[in-house]
C-alpha positions as CSV (number, residue, x, y, z in Angstrom):
1,A,-99.1,37.0,114.3
2,F,-98.8,39.2,117.4
3,W,-102.0,41.0,116.4
4,Y,-103.8,37.7,116.3
5,W,-102.5,36.8,119.8
6,N,-103.4,40.1,121.3
7,H,-106.9,39.9,120.0
8,N,-107.5,36.2,120.8
9,V,-108.3,35.4,117.2
10,S,-109.2,31.8,116.7
11,P,-106.9,29.9,114.3
12,S,-109.9,28.4,112.5
13,F,-111.1,32.0,111.6
14,V,-107.8,33.0,109.8
15,A,-106.3,29.6,108.6
16,Q,-105.9,28.7,105.0
17,E,-108.5,26.0,104.3
18,Y,-109.7,24.6,101.0
19,K,-113.4,24.6,101.6
20,P,-113.8,28.1,103.0
21,I,-111.6,29.6,100.3
22,C,-113.1,27.7,97.3
23,E,-116.7,27.2,98.3
24,L,-117.4,30.1,100.6
25,G,-115.2,32.8,98.9
26,H,-112.9,33.5,101.8
27,A,-110.1,34.7,99.5
28,W,-108.5,36.7,102.3
29,R,-107.5,33.5,104.0
30,L,-104.6,33.2,101.5
31,L,-103.1,36.3,103.3
32,S,-104.3,35.8,106.8
33,G,-103.3,32.1,106.9
34,A,-99.8,32.9,105.6
35,T,-99.2,35.6,108.3
36,A,-100.8,33.7,111.2
37,H,-98.6,31.9,113.7
38,F,-100.0,30.6,117.0
39,D,-96.8,29.1,118.6
40,I,-93.7,30.8,119.7
41,W,-91.4,28.2,118.1
42,H,-93.3,28.5,114.8
43,V,-93.0,32.2,114.4
44,G,-89.5,32.1,115.8
45,L,-88.3,29.5,113.3
46,N,-90.0,31.2,110.4
47,M,-88.6,34.7,111.3
48,A,-85.1,33.2,111.6
49,A,-85.4,31.5,108.2
50,L,-86.8,34.7,106.6
51,Y,-83.9,36.8,108.0
52,N,-81.3,34.3,106.7
53,L,-82.9,34.3,103.2
54,S,-83.3,38.1,103.2
55,V,-79.6,38.5,103.9
56,D,-79.0,36.9,100.5
57,L,-81.8,38.3,98.5
58,E,-82.7,41.8,99.8
59,G,-80.7,45.0,99.8
60,G,-79.5,45.4,96.3
61,D,-80.1,48.4,94.1
62,G,-82.2,46.4,91.6
63,K,-79.3,46.2,89.1
64,N,-77.4,43.4,90.8
65,T,-78.9,40.2,89.4
66,T,-78.5,38.3,92.8
67,L,-80.2,40.9,95.0
68,Y,-83.5,42.8,95.0
69,S,-84.2,46.2,96.3
70,S,-86.4,46.4,99.4
71,P,-89.5,47.5,97.5
72,E,-89.0,44.7,95.0
73,Y,-88.4,42.2,97.8
74,L,-91.5,43.2,99.6
75,G,-93.5,42.9,96.3
76,I,-92.1,39.5,95.7
77,N,-93.1,38.3,99.2
78,L,-96.6,39.6,98.7
79,S,-96.8,38.0,95.3
80,L,-95.6,34.7,96.6
81,V,-98.3,34.7,99.2
82,A,-100.9,34.7,96.5
83,L,-99.1,32.4,94.1
84,V,-98.1,29.8,96.7
85,G,-101.6,29.9,98.0
86,A,-103.1,29.2,94.5
87,V,-100.7,26.2,93.9
88,W,-101.5,24.9,97.5
89,L,-105.2,24.9,96.6
90,L,-104.5,22.9,93.4
91,L,-102.4,20.4,95.4
92,Q,-105.1,20.1,98.1
93,R,-107.8,19.5,95.4
94,N,-105.8,16.9,93.4
95,L,-103.7,15.1,96.0
96,L,-105.8,15.0,99.1
97,S,-109.2,13.5,99.8
98,P,-111.8,16.0,101.3
99,E,-111.4,14.6,104.8
100,K,-107.7,15.2,104.7
101,R,-107.9,18.9,103.6
102,G,-107.2,20.4,107.0
103,P,-106.5,24.0,107.9
104,T,-102.9,25.4,107.9
105,V,-101.2,28.5,109.0
106,G,-97.7,29.9,108.6
107,Y,-95.2,31.4,106.2
108,S,-93.4,28.2,105.4
109,G,-94.7,27.9,101.9
110,V,-93.3,31.3,100.9
111,L,-90.0,30.6,102.7
112,F,-89.6,27.4,100.6
113,A,-90.2,29.5,97.4
114,L,-87.6,32.1,98.6
115,S,-85.2,29.2,99.4
116,V,-85.4,27.9,95.8
117,I,-85.0,31.5,94.4
118,S,-81.9,32.1,96.7
119,T,-80.4,28.7,95.7
120,L,-80.9,29.0,92.0
121,H,-79.5,32.6,92.0
122,Q,-76.1,31.1,92.8
123,P,-73.8,30.5,89.8
124,T,-73.5,27.1,88.3
125,G,-71.2,24.8,90.3
126,V,-71.7,26.6,93.6
127,Q,-72.7,24.1,96.3
128,T,-75.5,24.5,98.8
129,C,-76.0,22.4,101.9
130,P,-79.7,21.9,102.7
131,I,-79.2,20.0,106.0
132,P,-77.7,22.3,108.6
133,F,-76.2,19.5,110.8
134,L,-74.9,17.5,107.8
135,E,-72.5,19.7,105.9
136,Q,-71.2,16.7,103.9
137,A,-74.6,16.5,102.0
138,C,-74.1,19.4,99.6
139,F,-75.4,19.7,96.1
140,S,-74.0,21.8,93.2
141,N,-76.1,24.1,91.0
142,M,-76.4,22.9,87.5
143,K,-78.2,23.8,84.2
144,L,-80.4,21.2,82.7
145,A,-79.9,20.9,79.0
146,G,-77.4,23.8,79.4
147,V,-80.2,26.3,79.9
148,V,-82.5,25.6,82.9
149,P,-81.0,26.3,86.4
150,F,-81.5,23.5,88.8
151,S,-80.4,22.2,92.2
152,W,-81.4,19.2,94.3
153,S,-81.0,21.2,97.5
154,P,-84.6,22.5,97.8
155,L,-86.1,19.1,97.2
156,I,-83.8,17.5,99.8
157,Q,-84.8,20.3,102.2
158,L,-88.4,19.5,101.6
159,V,-88.0,15.9,102.4
160,V,-85.9,16.6,105.6
161,A,-88.5,19.1,106.8
162,Q,-91.2,16.6,106.4
163,V,-89.3,13.8,108.2
164,L,-88.4,16.1,111.2
165,L,-91.8,17.8,111.4
166,P,-94.3,15.2,110.1
167,R,-97.3,17.3,111.2
168,V,-96.6,20.3,109.0
169,S,-98.4,20.9,105.8
170,W,-96.4,19.1,103.2
171,T,-98.6,20.5,100.4
172,G,-97.8,24.0,101.6
173,H,-94.1,23.3,101.4
174,L,-94.4,21.6,98.1
175,A,-96.4,24.5,96.7
176,G,-93.6,26.9,97.7
177,V,-90.9,24.7,96.0
178,I,-93.0,24.5,92.8
179,V,-93.6,28.3,92.7
180,G,-89.9,28.9,93.4
181,Y,-88.7,26.7,90.5
182,A,-91.4,28.1,88.2
183,Y,-90.3,31.7,88.9
184,M,-86.6,30.9,88.4
185,W,-87.4,29.2,85.1
186,G,-89.2,32.2,83.9
187,M,-92.7,30.7,84.0
188,I,-94.1,33.0,86.6
189,P,-92.4,36.4,86.2
190,L,-93.3,38.2,89.4
191,L,-91.9,41.5,88.2
192,A,-93.7,41.5,84.8
193,F,-96.1,44.0,86.5
194,P,-95.3,46.1,89.5
195,S,-95.0,43.2,92.1
196,F,-97.8,44.3,94.4
197,Y,-100.3,44.0,91.6
198,W,-100.1,40.2,91.7
199,P,-101.8,39.6,95.0
200,L,-104.4,42.3,94.2
201,L,-105.1,40.6,90.9
202,H,-105.5,37.2,92.6
203,M,-107.7,38.5,95.4
204,G,-109.8,40.6,93.1
205,F,-110.2,37.6,90.7
206,L,-111.4,35.4,93.5
207,L,-114.0,37.9,94.6
208,L,-115.2,38.4,91.0
209,I,-115.7,34.7,90.5
210,R,-117.4,34.4,93.8
211,K,-119.8,37.1,92.7
212,I,-120.5,35.3,89.4
213,E,-121.1,32.0,91.2
214,T,-123.7,33.6,93.6
215,K,-125.7,34.8,90.5
216,S,-125.3,31.6,88.5
217,R,-125.7,28.6,90.8
218,H,-125.1,26.1,88.0
219,V,-121.5,27.3,87.6
220,P,-119.2,25.4,89.9
221,Y,-117.1,28.1,91.7
222,K,-114.0,26.0,92.3
223,S,-113.8,24.9,88.6
224,V,-114.1,28.4,87.3
225,W,-111.5,29.6,89.8
226,F,-108.9,27.0,88.7
227,V,-109.5,27.6,85.0
228,G,-109.3,31.4,85.5
229,T,-106.1,31.2,87.6
230,T,-104.5,29.2,84.8
231,V,-105.5,31.8,82.3
232,L,-104.1,34.6,84.5
233,V,-100.7,32.8,84.8
234,L,-100.6,32.1,81.0
235,L,-101.4,35.8,80.3
236,S,-98.5,36.9,82.5
237,M,-96.2,34.6,80.5
238,L,-97.3,36.1,77.2
239,V,-96.9,39.7,78.6
240,T,-93.2,39.0,79.3
241,G,-92.6,37.4,75.9
242,G,-92.3,33.7,76.6
243,T,-91.4,31.1,79.2
244,F,-87.6,31.3,79.4
245,E,-87.0,34.9,78.2
246,A,-86.7,36.3,81.7
247,M,-83.5,34.2,82.2
248,F,-81.5,35.8,79.4
């Protein structure tokens, strides 16, 4: 964010935006858009939220199930940038009309994913309060069907954020919540490979499909990208041995 400010980078050049990513091949926007912040209050709020979440998640030796070592935590953050970005593109495509697919910047989507991960790492029965100024509104962690960890807190937090900040990207926040739940349910095992491979795989895949599209104009780039991303996620599930195995 500070580098963008110092070099007077235009938000339109680095923002995440559906058309440049899916039609022009600007895969790097998934990273630049997540790290770009152009308001002091925006970067300040996100840094404070990341710090609070990191206190709960980072600093373990990798053996404690509720904490990640610093290299693992860095890898998870990098992975979430790519995965949240991929889900965000799916939501943009399927929930918004073309004229409403505006640019967005900020780390909020990843923060929502980390919030879900932090919440669901708590034992069953532990309460979390998603509204800072309303401590009476707390929700207990539970296990659906006795197996799947769940809490209403991230969803309530999503709604409250949208009410208080109606101009923020609700699809970005929703993408983070979806990825967070999917990870904790064992559907997207970020540590199936060394974590930093995930964003490299996604970025490389985008560039490969873009190259194929330029040589074969009859192949719609965005359709191939979405199918390929789905295949990539399914392959990661197969590598780890099944959807819920990571939880046991």
